[in-house]
Coordinates of C-alpha atoms in Angstrom, one line a residue:
M207 CA -32.7 -20.7 0.7
T208 CA -31.6 -16.9 1.0
T209 CA -31.6 -14.7 -1.9
L210 CA -28.2 -13.1 -2.2
R211 CA -28.1 -9.3 -3.1
T212 CA -26.9 -8.8 -6.6
L213 CA -24.4 -6.3 -7.5
S214 CA -23.3 -5.4 -11.2
P215 CA -19.5 -5.1 -12.2
I216 CA -20.0 -1.2 -12.2
Q217 CA -21.2 -1.2 -8.9
A218 CA -18.6 -3.4 -7.5
R219 CA -16.0 -1.2 -9.2
R220 CA -17.5 1.7 -7.9
L221 CA -17.9 0.5 -4.4
A222 CA -14.2 -0.1 -4.4
I223 CA -13.2 3.0 -5.7
L224 CA -15.3 4.9 -3.2
R225 CA -13.8 2.8 -0.3
Q226 CA -10.3 3.5 -1.6
R227 CA -11.2 7.3 -1.5
L228 CA -10.6 8.0 -5.4
A229 CA -14.2 9.1 -6.0
G230 CA -16.7 11.4 -4.1
E231 CA -15.7 14.6 -1.9
R232 CA -12.1 14.7 -1.5
P233 CA -10.6 14.5 2.2
R234 CA -9.0 17.6 3.6
A235 CA -5.5 18.2 1.9
N236 CA -3.9 18.1 5.7
A237 CA -2.7 16.2 8.3
G238 CA -6.4 15.3 9.4
G239 CA -7.1 14.2 5.7
I240 CA -4.1 12.2 5.5
L241 CA -4.9 10.2 8.7
E242 CA -8.4 9.8 7.3
V243 CA -7.2 8.1 4.0
I244 CA -5.0 6.0 5.8
R245 CA -7.6 4.7 8.1
D246 CA -9.7 3.8 5.3
L247 CA -6.7 2.2 3.3
G248 CA -5.1 0.5 6.2
C249 CA -1.6 0.6 4.7
V250 CA 0.2 2.7 2.2
Q251 CA 3.1 0.8 0.6
L252 CA 6.6 2.1 0.7
D253 CA 9.1 1.9 -2.1
P254 CA 12.4 3.8 -2.7
I255 CA 11.9 4.4 -6.3
S256 CA 11.3 8.0 -7.0
A257 CA 11.1 8.2 -10.8
V258 CA 8.2 10.6 -10.4
A259 CA 8.0 11.0 -6.6
R260 CA 8.0 8.3 -3.8
S261 CA 5.0 5.8 -4.2
H262 CA 3.3 6.8 -0.8
L263 CA 3.4 10.3 -1.7
I264 CA 1.7 9.7 -5.0
V265 CA -1.0 7.5 -3.4
L266 CA -2.1 10.3 -1.1
W267 CA -1.9 12.7 -3.9
S268 CA -4.3 10.6 -6.0
R269 CA -6.9 11.1 -3.2
L270 CA -5.9 14.5 -1.7
G271 CA -4.8 16.5 -4.5
L272 CA -2.1 19.1 -3.8
Y273 CA -0.9 18.7 -0.2
D274 CA 2.2 19.7 2.0
P275 CA 4.3 16.5 2.4
T276 CA 5.6 17.7 5.6
C277 CA 2.1 17.0 7.2
L278 CA 3.1 13.4 6.7
D279 CA 6.2 13.7 8.4
T280 CA 4.6 15.4 11.5
L281 CA 2.2 12.4 11.7
L282 CA 5.0 10.0 11.3
W283 CA 8.1 11.5 13.1
Q284 CA 6.5 13.8 15.8
E285 CA 3.2 13.0 16.7
R286 CA 3.8 9.2 15.8
K287 CA 0.2 8.5 14.7
L288 CA 1.8 6.5 11.8
F289 CA 4.8 4.3 11.9
E290 CA 6.6 1.9 9.2
Y291 CA 6.2 -1.5 9.4
W292 CA 5.3 -4.8 7.1
A293 CA 1.7 -5.0 6.2
H294 CA 1.2 -6.4 2.6
C295 CA 4.5 -5.1 1.9
A296 CA 6.8 -2.4 3.6
S297 CA 4.2 0.1 4.6
I298 CA 3.1 3.2 6.5
V299 CA 0.7 1.9 9.0
L300 CA -1.6 3.3 11.9
T301 CA -0.2 3.4 15.5
E302 CA -3.8 2.8 16.8
D303 CA -3.6 -0.5 14.8
Y304 CA -0.3 -1.6 16.7
P305 CA -2.0 -4.8 18.3
I306 CA -2.5 -5.9 14.9
H307 CA 1.2 -5.5 13.6
N308 CA 2.6 -6.6 17.0
A309 CA 1.4 -10.2 16.2
L310 CA 4.1 -10.6 13.5
M311 CA 6.4 -9.0 15.7
R312 CA 6.0 -11.4 18.2
N313 CA 6.1 -14.5 16.0
Y314 CA 8.7 -13.3 13.6
A315 CA 11.2 -15.9 12.9
Q316 CA 9.2 -18.4 15.2
G317 CA 8.2 -21.9 14.2
D318 CA 9.7 -24.7 12.3
S319 CA 9.9 -23.3 8.8
A320 CA 13.2 -23.5 7.0
F321 CA 13.6 -19.8 6.9
A322 CA 12.7 -19.1 10.6
R323 CA 15.4 -21.8 11.7
R324 CA 18.0 -20.1 9.2
V325 CA 17.0 -16.6 10.7
R326 CA 17.4 -17.8 14.2
T327 CA 20.5 -19.7 13.5
W328 CA 22.0 -16.4 11.9
L329 CA 21.1 -14.1 14.8
E330 CA 22.7 -16.6 17.2
D331 CA 25.9 -16.4 15.2
N332 CA 25.8 -12.5 14.9
A333 CA 24.9 -12.1 18.5
E334 CA 27.9 -9.8 19.2
L335 CA 26.8 -7.6 16.4
K336 CA 23.4 -7.3 17.6
R337 CA 24.4 -6.5 21.1
N338 CA 26.8 -3.7 19.7
V339 CA 24.2 -2.4 17.4
L340 CA 21.5 -2.2 20.1
A341 CA 23.8 -0.6 22.7
M342 CA 24.9 2.0 20.0
I343 CA 21.2 2.8 19.2
R344 CA 20.3 2.8 23.0
R345 CA 23.2 5.2 23.7
K346 CA 22.9 7.5 20.6
G347 CA 19.9 7.0 18.6
P348 CA 18.2 7.6 16.4
L349 CA 21.2 6.8 14.3
L350 CA 21.2 6.4 10.3
S351 CA 21.6 3.2 8.7
R352 CA 24.8 4.1 7.5
G353 CA 26.2 5.1 11.0
L354 CA 25.7 1.6 12.1
I355 CA 27.3 -0.3 9.2
E356 CA 30.8 0.0 10.9
V357 CA 29.7 -1.0 14.4
G358 CA 32.2 -3.8 15.5
G359 CA 31.5 -7.4 16.3
K360 CA 31.9 -10.8 14.9
K361 CA 30.0 -10.9 11.6
M362 CA 28.7 -14.0 9.6
G363 CA 27.4 -12.7 6.3
W364 CA 23.7 -13.3 5.1
V365 CA 24.0 -15.2 1.9
S366 CA 21.1 -15.1 -0.6
T367 CA 20.6 -15.3 -4.3
G368 CA 19.0 -11.6 -4.0
W369 CA 20.1 -8.2 -3.3
T370 CA 20.5 -8.7 0.5
S371 CA 23.4 -11.2 0.1
G372 CA 26.5 -9.9 2.1
H373 CA 24.6 -7.0 3.7
T374 CA 24.9 -8.3 7.1
T375 CA 24.3 -5.3 9.4
S376 CA 21.3 -4.0 7.0
R377 CA 20.0 -7.4 7.3
L378 CA 20.2 -7.4 11.1
L379 CA 18.5 -4.1 11.3
D380 CA 15.6 -5.6 9.0
F381 CA 15.3 -8.6 11.3
L382 CA 15.3 -6.3 14.6
W383 CA 12.6 -4.1 12.6
L384 CA 10.4 -7.0 12.1
S385 CA 10.6 -8.2 15.3
G386 CA 9.4 -5.1 16.8
T387 CA 12.7 -4.5 18.6
I388 CA 13.7 -1.3 16.8
M389 CA 11.7 1.3 14.5
V390 CA 12.3 3.9 11.8
A391 CA 12.2 7.0 13.7
G392 CA 13.0 9.5 10.7
R393 CA 14.6 9.6 7.6
D394 CA 17.2 11.6 5.9
G395 CA 16.3 11.2 2.2
I396 CA 15.7 7.5 1.8
Q397 CA 18.1 6.6 4.5
K398 CA 16.3 5.4 7.6
K399 CA 17.1 6.6 11.4
W400 CA 16.9 3.8 13.9
D401 CA 15.8 4.1 17.5
L402 CA 14.4 1.5 20.0
A403 CA 10.7 0.9 19.6
K404 CA 9.9 1.4 23.3
R405 CA 11.5 4.9 23.1
F406 CA 9.8 5.8 19.7
L407 CA 6.1 4.6 20.4
P408 CA 4.1 7.2 21.9
E409 CA 2.8 6.5 25.7
W410 CA -0.9 6.1 24.4
T411 CA 0.0 3.0 22.1
P412 CA -2.4 0.3 22.5
R413 CA 0.0 -2.5 23.7
E414 CA -2.5 -5.1 24.7
K415 CA -1.5 -8.6 23.0
W416 CA -4.5 -9.5 21.0
S417 CA -5.3 -13.2 20.4
E418 CA -5.0 -14.6 16.8
H419 CA -8.7 -14.5 16.7
Q420 CA -8.8 -11.0 17.6
I421 CA -6.3 -9.6 15.1
V422 CA -8.0 -11.7 12.1
H423 CA -11.6 -10.2 13.5
H424 CA -10.1 -6.8 13.1
A425 CA -7.7 -6.9 10.2
A426 CA -10.3 -8.9 8.0
Q427 CA -12.9 -6.2 8.4
K428 CA -10.3 -3.6 7.6
S429 CA -9.3 -5.3 4.4
L430 CA -13.0 -5.9 3.5
R431 CA -14.1 -2.4 3.9
A432 CA -10.9 -1.2 2.0
L433 CA -11.9 -3.4 -1.1
G434 CA -15.7 -2.8 -0.8
V435 CA -16.6 -6.2 -2.0
A436 CA -14.3 -9.2 -2.0
T437 CA -13.7 -12.9 -1.9
P438 CA -11.7 -14.4 0.9
R439 CA -8.8 -14.4 -1.4
H440 CA -8.8 -10.8 -2.0
I441 CA -9.2 -10.3 1.9
E442 CA -6.1 -12.3 2.2
Q443 CA -4.1 -10.4 -0.2
H444 CA -4.9 -7.1 1.0
F445 CA -3.6 -5.2 4.5
I446 CA -1.6 -7.7 6.4
R447 CA -1.4 -9.9 3.3
G448 CA -1.2 -13.7 4.0
R449 CA -1.7 -13.3 7.8
Y450 CA -5.5 -14.3 8.0
P451 CA -5.4 -17.8 9.7
N452 CA -9.1 -19.3 9.9
L453 CA -10.5 -16.6 7.7
A454 CA -13.4 -18.9 6.4
N455 CA -14.4 -19.6 10.0
V456 CA -14.1 -15.9 11.0
L457 CA -16.3 -14.9 7.9
K458 CA -19.1 -17.3 8.9
Q459 CA -19.0 -15.9 12.5
F460 CA -19.3 -12.4 10.6
E461 CA -22.3 -13.6 8.8
N462 CA -23.9 -14.9 11.8
E463 CA -23.3 -11.7 13.6
Q464 CA -24.4 -9.8 10.4
L465 CA -21.2 -8.0 10.2
V466 CA -20.7 -9.0 6.5
E467 CA -23.5 -10.1 4.1
R468 CA -22.7 -12.6 1.1
V469 CA -23.5 -11.0 -2.3
Q470 CA -23.3 -11.9 -6.0
I471 CA -21.7 -10.1 -9.0
V472 CA -23.5 -10.8 -12.0
E473 CA -22.2 -10.0 -15.4
N474 CA -24.1 -10.8 -18.5
K475 CA -26.4 -12.9 -16.5
I476 CA -23.5 -15.1 -15.1
P477 CA -22.3 -14.8 -11.6
W478 CA -18.8 -14.3 -11.1
K479 CA -17.1 -17.1 -9.4
G480 CA -16.4 -17.5 -5.7
D481 CA -18.1 -16.5 -2.6
W482 CA -18.3 -12.6 -2.3
Y483 CA -18.8 -10.4 0.7
I484 CA -19.5 -6.8 1.6
H485 CA -19.4 -5.1 5.1
T486 CA -22.8 -4.2 6.3
A487 CA -21.5 -1.0 7.2
D488 CA -21.1 -0.2 3.6
L489 CA -24.6 -1.4 2.4
A490 CA -26.0 2.2 2.6
L491 CA -23.1 3.7 0.5
L492 CA -24.0 0.7 -2.0
D493 CA -27.7 1.8 -2.1
R494 CA -26.9 5.4 -2.8
L495 CA -24.2 4.7 -5.4
G496 CA -26.6 5.7 -8.3
Q497 CA -27.5 9.0 -7.0
T498 CA -24.3 10.1 -5.1
W499 CA -21.2 8.9 -7.6
Q500 CA -18.8 11.7 -8.0
P501 CA -16.1 10.3 -10.4
R502 CA -12.6 11.7 -10.7
T503 CA -9.7 11.4 -13.2
T504 CA -6.4 11.0 -11.8
L505 CA -3.0 9.1 -12.0
L506 CA -2.2 6.2 -9.9
S507 CA 1.1 5.1 -8.4
P508 CA 2.1 1.8 -9.8
F509 CA 1.8 0.6 -6.2
D510 CA -1.5 2.1 -5.4
N511 CA -3.9 0.0 -3.1
L512 CA -6.6 0.1 -5.7
I513 CA -4.4 -2.1 -8.0
C514 CA -1.9 -3.8 -5.6
D515 CA -3.9 -7.2 -6.5
R516 CA -3.2 -7.8 -10.1
A517 CA -5.6 -10.5 -10.7
R518 CA -8.2 -8.6 -9.1
T519 CA -7.5 -5.7 -11.2
K520 CA -7.7 -7.7 -14.3
Q521 CA -11.1 -9.0 -13.1
F522 CA -12.5 -5.7 -12.1
F523 CA -11.1 -3.4 -14.6
N524 CA -10.2 -5.7 -17.6
F525 CA -6.6 -4.1 -17.1
D526 CA -3.3 -6.0 -17.3
F527 CA -0.8 -4.2 -15.2
T528 CA 3.0 -5.3 -14.7
M529 CA 5.7 -3.5 -13.4
E530 CA 8.6 -3.1 -16.1
I531 CA 11.4 -1.5 -13.7
Y532 CA 13.2 -4.7 -13.9
V533 CA 12.7 -5.3 -17.5
P534 CA 15.5 -4.4 -19.9
K535 CA 14.8 -1.3 -21.5
D536 CA 14.4 -2.5 -25.2
K537 CA 11.9 -5.4 -23.9
R538 CA 9.4 -2.9 -21.9
K539 CA 6.1 -2.4 -23.3
Y540 CA 5.0 0.8 -21.8
G541 CA 8.0 2.1 -19.8
Y542 CA 10.1 1.9 -16.5
Y543 CA 7.7 3.9 -14.2
V544 CA 4.1 3.9 -15.6
L545 CA 1.1 5.5 -13.9
P546 CA -2.3 4.0 -14.6
I547 CA -5.2 6.4 -15.7
L548 CA -8.1 6.3 -13.6
H549 CA -11.2 7.9 -15.2
G550 CA -14.3 7.5 -13.2
D551 CA -14.8 3.7 -12.7
Q552 CA -12.3 2.6 -15.5
L553 CA -8.6 2.3 -16.0
I554 CA -8.4 3.8 -19.4
G555 CA -4.7 4.1 -20.1
R556 CA -1.3 4.6 -18.4
I557 CA 1.5 7.3 -18.5
D558 CA 5.3 6.7 -18.7
A559 CA 6.4 9.8 -16.6
A560 CA 9.7 11.0 -14.9
S561 CA 10.5 14.2 -12.8
N562 CA 13.7 16.1 -14.1
R563 CA 14.3 17.7 -10.8
A564 CA 17.3 19.5 -11.9
E565 CA 15.5 21.3 -14.6
S566 CA 11.9 21.5 -12.7
K567 CA 10.2 19.6 -15.4
L568 CA 7.8 16.6 -15.4
L569 CA 8.6 14.5 -18.6
I570 CA 5.7 12.6 -20.2
N571 CA 7.7 10.3 -22.1
A572 CA 4.6 8.5 -23.6
I573 CA 0.7 8.1 -23.0
Y574 CA -1.0 4.9 -23.9
A575 CA -5.0 4.6 -24.3
E576 CA -6.9 1.3 -23.6
P577 CA -8.8 0.1 -26.3
N578 CA -12.3 1.5 -25.1
A579 CA -10.9 4.8 -23.8
P580 CA -13.0 7.8 -24.3
A581 CA -11.9 10.9 -26.3
R582 CA -13.6 13.0 -23.8
A583 CA -11.3 12.0 -21.0
A584 CA -8.6 14.2 -22.3
S585 CA -9.2 17.3 -20.4
G586 CA -9.4 15.4 -17.0
I587 CA -6.0 13.7 -17.8
A588 CA -4.5 17.3 -18.6
K589 CA -5.8 18.6 -15.4
S590 CA -4.4 15.4 -13.5
I591 CA -0.9 15.8 -15.2
G592 CA -0.7 19.6 -14.3
G593 CA -1.8 18.7 -10.7
L594 CA 1.1 16.2 -10.7
A595 CA 3.4 18.7 -11.9
D596 CA 2.3 20.9 -9.4
F597 CA 2.7 18.4 -6.8
V598 CA 6.3 17.3 -7.8
G599 CA 7.3 21.2 -8.1
A600 CA 7.9 21.0 -11.9
Q601 CA 7.4 24.4 -13.8
D602 CA 7.1 22.7 -17.2
I603 CA 5.5 19.6 -18.6
V604 CA 7.2 18.3 -21.5
F605 CA 5.6 15.7 -23.7
T606 CA 8.6 13.9 -25.3
R607 CA 6.9 11.2 -27.5
N608 CA 3.7 9.1 -28.0
V609 CA 0.4 10.7 -27.3
P610 CA -3.0 9.2 -28.5
H611 CA -4.4 11.1 -31.3
M612 CA -7.7 11.5 -29.7
W613 CA -6.1 13.1 -26.8
R614 CA -3.5 15.2 -28.6
Q615 CA -5.0 18.3 -29.4
I616 CA -6.0 18.9 -25.5
L617 CA -2.8 17.4 -24.1

């Protein structure tokens, strides 16, 4: 029987943080650095809430430090090395990974599930609207969403229990986007500009249609490498969440080909449950951890890739993290938009923050420390808050209430 390589929880955390580009030497704070980070992460989640700044911008700032967001715009809308699509959520993804994402485009709303049948029926009922929307985009695009709302044609409303109910044209645009017919070709604020995918994608886009096995072969490796060390469930939850058919067989193949190695994580002499894997390309990095570990202190977006799997976050960091955006104000424990504090290989607290753009202020509504948070982290936290203020263009930082006593003097 083969003896498994053993990792401590500290090694597992540090490897994950390094692979997430949250420790070690920072990438360059330019377009090349942005592309390098997204290659390692696989995707960066989009979210419309900008209480501090848009989430994807914070995710990149956590890794790059101060950078110019127009570099990202150039990659998205001019060079088109990136595009917006559905990874583990609505995300920025790599155009070079188009064959991975094209599988969902080809298969969207196919099959016999109740949802797929409902979407197909709804699109048939709105065939005239679909023709008219596509004709207008073809003739005048790229067009903002609001410019397409009044397109004529018979409309059968989309009915749901959520926010999409009744938003017929918006829902149609979403379905056309997910099926790969149209793409986001620009933005005016958070408003999307839509264009035909075949017109938006650059000529060099890899367009070969990969088999299911090819997609899982590539995507599972990207997911595992972004995680550092992971179980099959972690791989499933990352990158193209839930789209890894026959993953168990693929992992066995990887083992046979020596692309991955099975390991164990042992805490207090007790192995963590499950089958754990590391990519063999990261074994040298693991072996160097003790000599090359260069920790940072930074703030994370609530949608950061490091913490998007809440169960894994609890297991690795003993950190319970729940978004309270939709929790009534009087029932929130920490705040509306809370940024976890990463200090070295630990999540040591969280900051309830907001940007007051009219007055160029970064408001720190409250800071909360975890039970074992070190007092010495204060200077790193202060530097990170200052860096975030610079990034969002705030001239002043205002601490409006609760700051832990051990950090108060420096903050």
